[in-house]
Amino acid sequence: PNPAGGRGCTAYDVVVNSGFFRTLQADPLYLEFFLTVAMEGLSEKYGVELELTGWRVLRNRKFLGSISAQNIRARPRPHIQELPG
């Protein structure tokens, strides 16, 4: 059934490393925990109210609509410099 009751709804794609996703799939409780944390993060970041139940992991699709290239931010590494004296 359509959770929006025939009305339109907004979908958010969450990009997850494939190895980590296999770990999540192996443990339904861990998957639910991860998705709850991800949805709470989206809710806080974008100021939207999300329903924490009724989520779905797509089985035969990796995403809805079109997906754009993703960049992974690298954490800056500390620069070690030897000072004279």
mmCIF file as gemmi writes it, N, C-alpha and C atoms, coordinates in Angstrom:
data_model
loop_
_atom_site.group_PDB
_atom_site.id
_atom_site.type_symbol
_atom_site.label_atom_id
_atom_site.label_alt_id
_atom_site.label_comp_id
_atom_site.label_asym_id
_atom_site.label_entity_id
_atom_site.label_seq_id
_atom_site.pdbx_PDB_ins_code
_atom_site.Cartn_x
_atom_site.Cartn_y
_atom_site.Cartn_z
_atom_site.occupancy
_atom_site.B_iso_or_equiv
_atom_site.pdbx_formal_charge
_atom_site.auth_seq_id
_atom_site.auth_asym_id
_atom_site.pdbx_PDB_model_num
ATOM 1 N N . PRO Axp A 1 ? 0.823 -1.197 0 1 0 ? 1 A 1
ATOM 2 C CA . PRO Axp A 1 ? 0 0 0 1 0 ? 1 A 1
ATOM 3 C C . PRO Axp A 1 ? 0.86 1.25 0 1 0 ? 1 A 1
ATOM 4 N N . ASN Axp A 2 ? 0.32 2.29 -0.575 1 0 ? 2 A 1
ATOM 5 C CA . ASN Axp A 2 ? 1.018 3.567 -0.641 1 0 ? 2 A 1
ATOM 6 C C . ASN Axp A 2 ? 0.904 4.261 0.715 1 0 ? 2 A 1
ATOM 7 N N . PRO Axp A 3 ? 2.066 4.519 1.411 1 0 ? 3 A 1
ATOM 8 C CA . PRO Axp A 3 ? 2.009 5.146 2.728 1 0 ? 3 A 1
ATOM 9 C C . PRO Axp A 3 ? 1.459 6.564 2.683 1 0 ? 3 A 1
ATOM 10 N N . ALA Axp A 4 ? 1.506 7.201 1.522 1 0 ? 4 A 1
ATOM 11 C CA . ALA Axp A 4 ? 1.013 8.576 1.415 1 0 ? 4 A 1
ATOM 12 C C . ALA Axp A 4 ? -0.473 8.584 1.077 1 0 ? 4 A 1
ATOM 13 N N . GLY Axp A 5 ? -1.099 7.421 0.988 1 0 ? 5 A 1
ATOM 14 C CA . GLY Axp A 5 ? -2.533 7.352 0.715 1 0 ? 5 A 1
ATOM 15 C C . GLY Axp A 5 ? -2.907 7.943 -0.63 1 0 ? 5 A 1
ATOM 16 N N . GLY Axp A 6 ? -2.068 7.746 -1.649 1 0 ? 6 A 1
ATOM 17 C CA . GLY Axp A 6 ? -2.368 8.278 -2.965 1 0 ? 6 A 1
ATOM 18 C C . GLY Axp A 6 ? -1.861 9.693 -3.18 1 0 ? 6 A 1
ATOM 19 N N . ARG Axp A 7 ? -1.368 10.337 -2.137 1 0 ? 7 A 1
ATOM 20 C CA . ARG Axp A 7 ? -0.818 11.683 -2.263 1 0 ? 7 A 1
ATOM 21 C C . ARG Axp A 7 ? 0.666 11.582 -2.598 1 0 ? 7 A 1
ATOM 22 N N . GLY Axp A 8 ? 1.215 12.673 -3.081 1 0 ? 8 A 1
ATOM 23 C CA . GLY Axp A 8 ? 2.639 12.706 -3.368 1 0 ? 8 A 1
ATOM 24 C C . GLY Axp A 8 ? 3.45 12.671 -2.085 1 0 ? 8 A 1
ATOM 25 N N . CYS Axp A 9 ? 4.675 12.262 -2.185 1 0 ? 9 A 1
ATOM 26 C CA . CYS Axp A 9 ? 5.555 12.256 -1.014 1 0 ? 9 A 1
ATOM 27 C C . CYS Axp A 9 ? 6.982 12.535 -1.478 1 0 ? 9 A 1
ATOM 28 N N . THR Axp A 10 ? 7.829 12.874 -0.554 1 0 ? 10 A 1
ATOM 29 C CA . THR Axp A 10 ? 9.229 13.143 -0.851 1 0 ? 10 A 1
ATOM 30 C C . THR Axp A 10 ? 10.046 11.926 -0.48 1 0 ? 10 A 1
ATOM 31 N N . ALA Axp A 11 ? 10.97 11.543 -1.357 1 0 ? 11 A 1
ATOM 32 C CA . ALA Axp A 11 ? 11.854 10.41 -1.086 1 0 ? 11 A 1
ATOM 33 C C . ALA Axp A 11 ? 13.276 10.939 -0.94 1 0 ? 11 A 1
ATOM 34 N N . TYR Axp A 12 ? 14.015 10.397 0.008 1 0 ? 12 A 1
ATOM 35 C CA . TYR Axp A 12 ? 15.414 10.753 0.204 1 0 ? 12 A 1
ATOM 36 C C . TYR Axp A 12 ? 16.251 9.521 -0.085 1 0 ? 12 A 1
ATOM 37 N N . ASP Axp A 13 ? 17.277 9.678 -0.92 1 0 ? 13 A 1
ATOM 38 C CA . ASP Axp A 13 ? 18.231 8.602 -1.153 1 0 ? 13 A 1
ATOM 39 C C . ASP Axp A 13 ? 19.353 8.771 -0.147 1 0 ? 13 A 1
ATOM 40 N N . VAL Axp A 14 ? 19.762 7.676 0.482 1 0 ? 14 A 1
ATOM 41 C CA . VAL Axp A 14 ? 20.876 7.691 1.415 1 0 ? 14 A 1
ATOM 42 C C . VAL Axp A 14 ? 21.962 6.813 0.81 1 0 ? 14 A 1
ATOM 43 N N . VAL Axp A 15 ? 23.128 7.378 0.574 1 0 ? 15 A 1
ATOM 44 C CA . VAL Axp A 15 ? 24.228 6.648 -0.035 1 0 ? 15 A 1
ATOM 45 C C . VAL Axp A 15 ? 25.007 5.947 1.068 1 0 ? 15 A 1
ATOM 46 N N . VAL Axp A 16 ? 25.182 4.624 0.894 1 0 ? 16 A 1
ATOM 47 C CA . VAL Axp A 16 ? 25.856 3.808 1.898 1 0 ? 16 A 1
ATOM 48 C C . VAL Axp A 16 ? 26.87 2.921 1.193 1 0 ? 16 A 1
ATOM 49 N N . ASN Axp A 17 ? 28.036 2.774 1.768 1 0 ? 17 A 1
ATOM 50 C CA . ASN Axp A 17 ? 29.059 1.885 1.249 1 0 ? 17 A 1
ATOM 51 C C . ASN Axp A 17 ? 28.475 0.481 1.106 1 0 ? 17 A 1
ATOM 52 N N . SER Axp A 18 ? 28.719 -0.181 -0.028 1 0 ? 18 A 1
ATOM 53 C CA . SER Axp A 18 ? 28.102 -1.486 -0.301 1 0 ? 18 A 1
ATOM 54 C C . SER Axp A 18 ? 28.523 -2.56 0.709 1 0 ? 18 A 1
ATOM 55 N N . GLY Axp A 19 ? 29.764 -2.546 1.159 1 0 ? 19 A 1
ATOM 56 C CA . GLY Axp A 19 ? 30.212 -3.512 2.168 1 0 ? 19 A 1
ATOM 57 C C . GLY Axp A 19 ? 29.489 -3.307 3.487 1 0 ? 19 A 1
ATOM 58 N N . PHE Axp A 20 ? 29.355 -2.049 3.892 1 0 ? 20 A 1
ATOM 59 C CA . PHE Axp A 20 ? 28.626 -1.734 5.12 1 0 ? 20 A 1
ATOM 60 C C . PHE Axp A 20 ? 27.155 -2.114 4.986 1 0 ? 20 A 1
ATOM 61 N N . PHE Axp A 21 ? 26.58 -1.899 3.789 1 0 ? 21 A 1
ATOM 62 C CA . PHE Axp A 21 ? 25.179 -2.241 3.579 1 0 ? 21 A 1
ATOM 63 C C . PHE Axp A 21 ? 24.952 -3.749 3.707 1 0 ? 21 A 1
ATOM 64 N N . ARG Axp A 22 ? 25.891 -4.554 3.231 1 0 ? 22 A 1
ATOM 65 C CA . ARG Axp A 22 ? 25.767 -6.016 3.399 1 0 ? 22 A 1
ATOM 66 C C . ARG Axp A 22 ? 25.77 -6.38 4.887 1 0 ? 22 A 1
ATOM 67 N N . THR Axp A 23 ? 26.581 -5.677 5.67 1 0 ? 23 A 1
ATOM 68 C CA . THR Axp A 23 ? 26.596 -5.898 7.123 1 0 ? 23 A 1
ATOM 69 C C . THR Axp A 23 ? 25.239 -5.552 7.716 1 0 ? 23 A 1
ATOM 70 N N . LEU Axp A 24 ? 24.648 -4.447 7.268 1 0 ? 24 A 1
ATOM 71 C CA . LEU Axp A 24 ? 23.329 -4.043 7.757 1 0 ? 24 A 1
ATOM 72 C C . LEU Axp A 24 ? 22.266 -5.08 7.396 1 0 ? 24 A 1
ATOM 73 N N . GLN Axp A 25 ? 22.323 -5.595 6.167 1 0 ? 25 A 1
ATOM 74 C CA . GLN Axp A 25 ? 21.325 -6.557 5.718 1 0 ? 25 A 1
ATOM 75 C C . GLN Axp A 25 ? 21.381 -7.857 6.516 1 0 ? 25 A 1
ATOM 76 N N . ALA Axp A 26 ? 22.549 -8.188 7.042 1 0 ? 26 A 1
ATOM 77 C CA . ALA Axp A 26 ? 22.702 -9.432 7.798 1 0 ? 26 A 1
ATOM 78 C C . ALA Axp A 26 ? 22.062 -9.359 9.181 1 0 ? 26 A 1
ATOM 79 N N . ASP Axp A 27 ? 21.784 -8.151 9.665 1 0 ? 27 A 1
ATOM 80 C CA . ASP Axp A 27 ? 21.222 -7.989 11.011 1 0 ? 27 A 1
ATOM 81 C C . ASP Axp A 27 ? 20.068 -6.986 10.965 1 0 ? 27 A 1
ATOM 82 N N . PRO Axp A 28 ? 18.822 -7.472 10.915 1 0 ? 28 A 1
ATOM 83 C CA . PRO Axp A 28 ? 17.666 -6.568 10.8 1 0 ? 28 A 1
ATOM 84 C C . PRO Axp A 28 ? 17.593 -5.517 11.905 1 0 ? 28 A 1
ATOM 85 N N . LEU Axp A 29 ? 18.012 -5.848 13.114 1 0 ? 29 A 1
ATOM 86 C CA . LEU Axp A 29 ? 17.974 -4.878 14.21 1 0 ? 29 A 1
ATOM 87 C C . LEU Axp A 29 ? 18.991 -3.758 13.966 1 0 ? 29 A 1
ATOM 88 N N . TYR Axp A 30 ? 20.17 -4.124 13.489 1 0 ? 30 A 1
ATOM 89 C CA . TYR Axp A 30 ? 21.206 -3.137 13.176 1 0 ? 30 A 1
ATOM 90 C C . TYR Axp A 30 ? 20.748 -2.243 12.018 1 0 ? 30 A 1
ATOM 91 N N . LEU Axp A 31 ? 20.098 -2.834 11.007 1 0 ? 31 A 1
ATOM 92 C CA . LEU Axp A 31 ? 19.566 -2.068 9.881 1 0 ? 31 A 1
ATOM 93 C C . LEU Axp A 31 ? 18.526 -1.063 10.362 1 0 ? 31 A 1
ATOM 94 N N . GLU Axp A 32 ? 17.622 -1.503 11.212 1 0 ? 32 A 1
ATOM 95 C CA . GLU Axp A 32 ? 16.588 -0.598 11.728 1 0 ? 32 A 1
ATOM 96 C C . GLU Axp A 32 ? 17.203 0.537 12.539 1 0 ? 32 A 1
ATOM 97 N N . PHE Axp A 33 ? 18.199 0.207 13.357 1 0 ? 33 A 1
ATOM 98 C CA . PHE Axp A 33 ? 18.892 1.23 14.142 1 0 ? 33 A 1
ATOM 99 C C . PHE Axp A 33 ? 19.557 2.249 13.213 1 0 ? 33 A 1
ATOM 100 N N . PHE Axp A 34 ? 20.287 1.775 12.204 1 0 ? 34 A 1
ATOM 101 C CA . PHE Axp A 34 ? 20.966 2.658 11.274 1 0 ? 34 A 1
ATOM 102 C C . PHE Axp A 34 ? 19.978 3.565 10.557 1 0 ? 34 A 1
ATOM 103 N N . LEU Axp A 35 ? 18.877 3.002 10.068 1 0 ? 35 A 1
ATOM 104 C CA . LEU Axp A 35 ? 17.893 3.804 9.346 1 0 ? 35 A 1
ATOM 105 C C . LEU Axp A 35 ? 17.226 4.834 10.248 1 0 ? 35 A 1
ATOM 106 N N . THR Axp A 36 ? 16.973 4.473 11.489 1 0 ? 36 A 1
ATOM 107 C CA . THR Axp A 36 ? 16.389 5.419 12.438 1 0 ? 36 A 1
ATOM 108 C C . THR Axp A 36 ? 17.337 6.592 12.667 1 0 ? 36 A 1
ATOM 109 N N . VAL Axp A 37 ? 18.621 6.292 12.873 1 0 ? 37 A 1
ATOM 110 C CA . VAL Axp A 37 ? 19.615 7.349 13.078 1 0 ? 37 A 1
ATOM 111 C C . VAL Axp A 37 ? 19.74 8.215 11.824 1 0 ? 37 A 1
ATOM 112 N N . ALA Axp A 38 ? 19.751 7.586 10.638 1 0 ? 38 A 1
ATOM 113 C CA . ALA Axp A 38 ? 19.856 8.335 9.385 1 0 ? 38 A 1
ATOM 114 C C . ALA Axp A 38 ? 18.651 9.26 9.205 1 0 ? 38 A 1
ATOM 115 N N . MET Axp A 39 ? 17.446 8.756 9.487 1 0 ? 39 A 1
ATOM 116 C CA . MET Axp A 39 ? 16.247 9.585 9.321 1 0 ? 39 A 1
ATOM 117 C C . MET Axp A 39 ? 16.205 10.716 10.335 1 0 ? 39 A 1
ATOM 118 N N . GLU Axp A 40 ? 16.655 10.464 11.557 1 0 ? 40 A 1
ATOM 119 C CA . GLU Axp A 40 ? 16.714 11.542 12.541 1 0 ? 40 A 1
ATOM 120 C C . GLU Axp A 40 ? 17.716 12.602 12.104 1 0 ? 40 A 1
ATOM 121 N N . GLY Axp A 41 ? 18.842 12.177 11.509 1 0 ? 41 A 1
ATOM 122 C CA . GLY Axp A 41 ? 19.832 13.123 11.003 1 0 ? 41 A 1
ATOM 123 C C . GLY Axp A 41 ? 19.272 13.967 9.867 1 0 ? 41 A 1
ATOM 124 N N . LEU Axp A 42 ? 18.554 13.331 8.936 1 0 ? 42 A 1
ATOM 125 C CA . LEU Axp A 42 ? 17.918 14.071 7.844 1 0 ? 42 A 1
ATOM 126 C C . LEU Axp A 42 ? 16.902 15.064 8.378 1 0 ? 42 A 1
ATOM 127 N N . SER Axp A 43 ? 16.134 14.615 9.364 1 0 ? 43 A 1
ATOM 128 C CA . SER Axp A 43 ? 15.109 15.461 9.958 1 0 ? 43 A 1
ATOM 129 C C . SER Axp A 43 ? 15.719 16.714 10.567 1 0 ? 43 A 1
ATOM 130 N N . GLU Axp A 44 ? 16.801 16.534 11.317 1 0 ? 44 A 1
ATOM 131 C CA . GLU Axp A 44 ? 17.467 17.677 11.95 1 0 ? 44 A 1
ATOM 132 C C . GLU Axp A 44 ? 18.152 18.57 10.922 1 0 ? 44 A 1
ATOM 133 N N . LYS Axp A 45 ? 18.847 17.966 9.967 1 0 ? 45 A 1
ATOM 134 C CA . LYS Axp A 45 ? 19.609 18.738 8.991 1 0 ? 45 A 1
ATOM 135 C C . LYS Axp A 45 ? 18.715 19.593 8.105 1 0 ? 45 A 1
ATOM 136 N N . TYR Axp A 46 ? 17.591 19.026 7.65 1 0 ? 46 A 1
ATOM 137 C CA . TYR Axp A 46 ? 16.738 19.74 6.706 1 0 ? 46 A 1
ATOM 138 C C . TYR Axp A 46 ? 15.487 20.34 7.342 1 0 ? 46 A 1
ATOM 139 N N . GLY Axp A 47 ? 15.321 20.162 8.651 1 0 ? 47 A 1
ATOM 140 C CA . GLY Axp A 47 ? 14.18 20.751 9.338 1 0 ? 47 A 1
ATOM 141 C C . GLY Axp A 47 ? 12.848 20.19 8.872 1 0 ? 47 A 1
ATOM 142 N N . VAL Axp A 48 ? 12.819 18.906 8.581 1 0 ? 48 A 1
ATOM 143 C CA . VAL Axp A 48 ? 11.581 18.255 8.147 1 0 ? 48 A 1
ATOM 144 C C . VAL Axp A 48 ? 11.171 17.223 9.186 1 0 ? 48 A 1
ATOM 145 N N . GLU Axp A 49 ? 9.908 16.917 9.203 1 0 ? 49 A 1
ATOM 146 C CA . GLU Axp A 49 ? 9.405 15.9 10.13 1 0 ? 49 A 1
ATOM 147 C C . GLU Axp A 49 ? 9.198 14.62 9.334 1 0 ? 49 A 1
ATOM 148 N N . LEU Axp A 50 ? 9.975 13.595 9.661 1 0 ? 50 A 1
ATOM 149 C CA . LEU Axp A 50 ? 9.887 12.326 8.955 1 0 ? 50 A 1
ATOM 150 C C . LEU Axp A 50 ? 9.216 11.28 9.834 1 0 ? 50 A 1
ATOM 151 N N . GLU Axp A 51 ? 8.435 10.433 9.208 1 0 ? 51 A 1
ATOM 152 C CA . GLU Axp A 51 ? 7.824 9.317 9.925 1 0 ? 51 A 1
ATOM 153 C C . GLU Axp A 51 ? 8.867 8.213 10.013 1 0 ? 51 A 1
ATOM 154 N N . LEU Axp A 52 ? 9.178 7.779 11.22 1 0 ? 52 A 1
ATOM 155 C CA . LEU Axp A 52 ? 10.262 6.819 11.416 1 0 ? 52 A 1
ATOM 156 C C . LEU Axp A 52 ? 9.837 5.378 11.161 1 0 ? 52 A 1
ATOM 157 N N . THR Axp A 53 ? 8.591 5.156 10.813 1 0 ? 53 A 1
ATOM 158 C CA . THR Axp A 53 ? 8.137 3.814 10.466 1 0 ? 53 A 1
ATOM 159 C C . THR Axp A 53 ? 7.661 3.822 9.017 1 0 ? 53 A 1
ATOM 160 N N . GLY Axp A 54 ? 7.531 2.667 8.445 1 0 ? 54 A 1
ATOM 161 C CA . GLY Axp A 54 ? 7.041 2.579 7.078 1 0 ? 54 A 1
ATOM 162 C C . GLY Axp A 54 ? 8.122 2.785 6.032 1 0 ? 54 A 1
ATOM 163 N N . TRP Axp A 55 ? 9.391 2.76 6.435 1 0 ? 55 A 1
ATOM 164 C CA . TRP Axp A 55 ? 10.475 2.923 5.473 1 0 ? 55 A 1
ATOM 165 C C . TRP Axp A 55 ? 10.638 1.641 4.678 1 0 ? 55 A 1
ATOM 166 N N . ARG Axp A 56 ? 11.284 1.777 3.524 1 0 ? 56 A 1
ATOM 167 C CA . ARG Axp A 56 ? 11.512 0.625 2.658 1 0 ? 56 A 1
ATOM 168 C C . ARG Axp A 56 ? 12.93 0.664 2.099 1 0 ? 56 A 1
ATOM 169 N N . VAL Axp A 57 ? 13.549 -0.492 2.022 1 0 ? 57 A 1
ATOM 170 C CA . VAL Axp A 57 ? 14.807 -0.634 1.309 1 0 ? 57 A 1
ATOM 171 C C . VAL Axp A 57 ? 14.429 -1.174 -0.059 1 0 ? 57 A 1
ATOM 172 N N . LEU Axp A 58 ? 14.802 -0.456 -1.116 1 0 ? 58 A 1
ATOM 173 C CA . LEU Axp A 58 ? 14.442 -0.875 -2.466 1 0 ? 58 A 1
ATOM 174 C C . LEU Axp A 58 ? 15.13 -2.195 -2.81 1 0 ? 58 A 1
ATOM 175 N N . ARG Axp A 59 ? 14.375 -3.115 -3.37 1 0 ? 59 A 1
ATOM 176 C CA . ARG Axp A 59 ? 14.942 -4.427 -3.68 1 0 ? 59 A 1
ATOM 177 C C . ARG Axp A 59 ? 15.506 -4.501 -5.101 1 0 ? 59 A 1
ATOM 178 N N . ASN Axp A 60 ? 14.771 -4.033 -6.065 1 0 ? 60 A 1
ATOM 179 C CA . ASN Axp A 60 ? 15.195 -4.169 -7.457 1 0 ? 60 A 1
ATOM 180 C C . ASN Axp A 60 ? 15.697 -2.86 -8.061 1 0 ? 60 A 1
ATOM 181 N N . ARG Axp A 61 ? 15.82 -1.834 -7.223 1 0 ? 61 A 1
ATOM 182 C CA . ARG Axp A 61 ? 16.31 -0.53 -7.675 1 0 ? 61 A 1
ATOM 183 C C . ARG Axp A 61 ? 17.308 -0.025 -6.651 1 0 ? 61 A 1
ATOM 184 N N . LYS Axp A 62 ? 18.301 0.671 -7.122 1 0 ? 62 A 1
ATOM 185 C CA . LYS Axp A 62 ? 19.281 1.239 -6.199 1 0 ? 62 A 1
ATOM 186 C C . LYS Axp A 62 ? 18.907 2.643 -5.774 1 0 ? 62 A 1
ATOM 187 N N . PHE Axp A 63 ? 18.036 3.312 -6.564 1 0 ? 63 A 1
ATOM 188 C CA . PHE Axp A 63 ? 17.627 4.672 -6.234 1 0 ? 63 A 1
ATOM 189 C C . PHE Axp A 63 ? 16.367 5.013 -7.004 1 0 ? 63 A 1
ATOM 190 N N . LEU Axp A 64 ? 15.697 6.106 -6.593 1 0 ? 64 A 1
ATOM 191 C CA . LEU Axp A 64 ? 14.535 6.632 -7.301 1 0 ? 64 A 1
ATOM 192 C C . LEU Axp A 64 ? 14.968 7.851 -8.099 1 0 ? 64 A 1
ATOM 193 N N . GLY Axp A 65 ? 14.345 8.074 -9.236 1 0 ? 65 A 1
ATOM 194 C CA . GLY Axp A 65 ? 14.671 9.257 -10.038 1 0 ? 65 A 1
ATOM 195 C C . GLY Axp A 65 ? 16.065 9.154 -10.619 1 0 ? 65 A 1
ATOM 196 N N . SER Axp A 66 ? 16.783 10.262 -10.608 1 0 ? 66 A 1
ATOM 197 C CA . SER Axp A 66 ? 18.152 10.256 -11.12 1 0 ? 66 A 1
ATOM 198 C C . SER Axp A 66 ? 19.106 10.479 -9.953 1 0 ? 66 A 1
ATOM 199 N N . ILE Axp A 67 ? 20.297 9.976 -10.099 1 0 ? 67 A 1
ATOM 200 C CA . ILE Axp A 67 ? 21.284 10.116 -9.031 1 0 ? 67 A 1
ATOM 201 C C . ILE Axp A 67 ? 22.475 10.899 -9.582 1 0 ? 67 A 1
ATOM 202 N N . SER Axp A 68 ? 22.97 11.805 -8.789 1 0 ? 68 A 1
ATOM 203 C CA . SER Axp A 68 ? 24.112 12.612 -9.222 1 0 ? 68 A 1
ATOM 204 C C . SER Axp A 68 ? 25.391 12.041 -8.619 1 0 ? 68 A 1
ATOM 205 N N . ALA Axp A 69 ? 26.509 12.458 -9.169 1 0 ? 69 A 1
ATOM 206 C CA . ALA Axp A 69 ? 27.8 12.011 -8.662 1 0 ? 69 A 1
ATOM 207 C C . ALA Axp A 69 ? 27.951 12.44 -7.204 1 0 ? 69 A 1
ATOM 208 N N . GLN Axp A 70 ? 28.544 11.596 -6.408 1 0 ? 70 A 1
ATOM 209 C CA . GLN Axp A 70 ? 28.746 11.878 -4.987 1 0 ? 70 A 1
ATOM 210 C C . GLN Axp A 70 ? 30.231 12.058 -4.714 1 0 ? 70 A 1
ATOM 211 N N . ASN Axp A 71 ? 30.554 13.008 -3.887 1 0 ? 71 A 1
ATOM 212 C CA . ASN Axp A 71 ? 31.933 13.233 -3.462 1 0 ? 71 A 1
ATOM 213 C C . ASN Axp A 71 ? 32.05 12.883 -1.994 1 0 ? 71 A 1
ATOM 214 N N . ILE Axp A 72 ? 33.105 12.182 -1.658 1 0 ? 72 A 1
ATOM 215 C CA . ILE Axp A 72 ? 33.355 11.83 -0.263 1 0 ? 72 A 1
ATOM 216 C C . ILE Axp A 72 ? 34.377 12.817 0.275 1 0 ? 72 A 1
ATOM 217 N N . ARG Axp A 73 ? 34.001 13.504 1.328 1 0 ? 73 A 1
ATOM 218 C CA . ARG Axp A 73 ? 34.915 14.473 1.924 1 0 ? 73 A 1
ATOM 219 C C . ARG Axp A 73 ? 35.987 13.741 2.704 1 0 ? 73 A 1
ATOM 220 N N . ALA Axp A 74 ? 37.215 14.066 2.407 1 0 ? 74 A 1
ATOM 221 C CA . ALA Axp A 74 ? 38.324 13.492 3.163 1 0 ? 74 A 1
ATOM 222 C C . ALA Axp A 74 ? 38.62 14.414 4.331 1 0 ? 74 A 1
ATOM 223 N N . ARG Axp A 75 ? 38.859 13.836 5.472 1 0 ? 75 A 1
ATOM 224 C CA . ARG Axp A 75 ? 39.215 14.648 6.635 1 0 ? 75 A 1
ATOM 225 C C . ARG Axp A 75 ? 40.626 15.186 6.436 1 0 ? 75 A 1
ATOM 226 N N . PRO Axp A 76 ? 40.844 16.439 6.766 1 0 ? 76 A 1
ATOM 227 C CA . PRO Axp A 76 ? 42.192 16.982 6.607 1 0 ? 76 A 1
ATOM 228 C C . PRO Axp A 76 ? 43.166 16.258 7.536 1 0 ? 76 A 1
ATOM 229 N N . ARG Axp A 77 ? 44.292 15.907 6.995 1 0 ? 77 A 1
ATOM 230 C CA . ARG Axp A 77 ? 45.312 15.223 7.797 1 0 ? 77 A 1
ATOM 231 C C . ARG Axp A 77 ? 46.176 16.265 8.486 1 0 ? 77 A 1
ATOM 232 N N . PRO Axp A 78 ? 46.587 15.99 9.69 1 0 ? 78 A 1
ATOM 233 C CA . PRO Axp A 78 ? 47.448 16.969 10.37 1 0 ? 78 A 1
ATOM 234 C C . PRO Axp A 78 ? 48.793 17.067 9.658 1 0 ? 78 A 1
ATOM 235 N N . HIS Axp A 79 ? 49.291 18.269 9.563 1 0 ? 79 A 1
ATOM 236 C CA . HIS Axp A 79 ? 50.596 18.494 8.953 1 0 ? 79 A 1
ATOM 237 C C . HIS Axp A 79 ? 51.624 18.573 10.083 1 0 ? 79 A 1
ATOM 238 N N . ILE Axp A 80 ? 52.59 17.682 10.021 1 0 ? 80 A 1
ATOM 239 C CA . ILE Axp A 80 ? 53.643 17.659 11.032 1 0 ? 80 A 1
ATOM 240 C C . ILE Axp A 80 ? 54.851 18.365 10.448 1 0 ? 80 A 1
ATOM 241 N N . GLN Axp A 81 ? 55.329 19.344 11.176 1 0 ? 81 A 1
ATOM 242 C CA . GLN Axp A 81 ? 56.454 20.124 10.697 1 0 ? 81 A 1
ATOM 243 C C . GLN Axp A 81 ? 57.485 20.21 11.801 1 0 ? 81 A 1
ATOM 244 N N . GLU Axp A 82 ? 58.725 19.942 11.425 1 0 ? 82 A 1
ATOM 245 C CA . GLU Axp A 82 ? 59.797 20.033 12.406 1 0 ? 82 A 1
ATOM 246 C C . GLU Axp A 82 ? 60.332 21.452 12.419 1 0 ? 82 A 1
ATOM 247 N N . LEU Axp A 83 ? 60.348 22.066 13.593 1 0 ? 83 A 1
ATOM 248 C CA . LEU Axp A 83 ? 60.815 23.445 13.741 1 0 ? 83 A 1
ATOM 249 C C . LEU Axp A 83 ? 62.266 23.453 14.217 1 0 ? 83 A 1
ATOM 250 N N . PRO Axp A 84 ? 63.067 24.345 13.681 1 0 ? 84 A 1
ATOM 251 C CA . PRO Axp A 84 ? 64.464 24.412 14.133 1 0 ? 84 A 1
ATOM 252 C C . PRO Axp A 84 ? 64.553 24.924 15.563 1 0 ? 84 A 1
ATOM 253 N N . GLY Axp A 85 ? 65.55 24.418 16.284 1 0 ? 85 A 1
ATOM 254 C CA . GLY Axp A 85 ? 65.81 24.897 17.643 1 0 ? 85 A 1
ATOM 255 C C . GLY Axp A 85 ? 64.884 24.28 18.586 1 0 ? 85 A 1
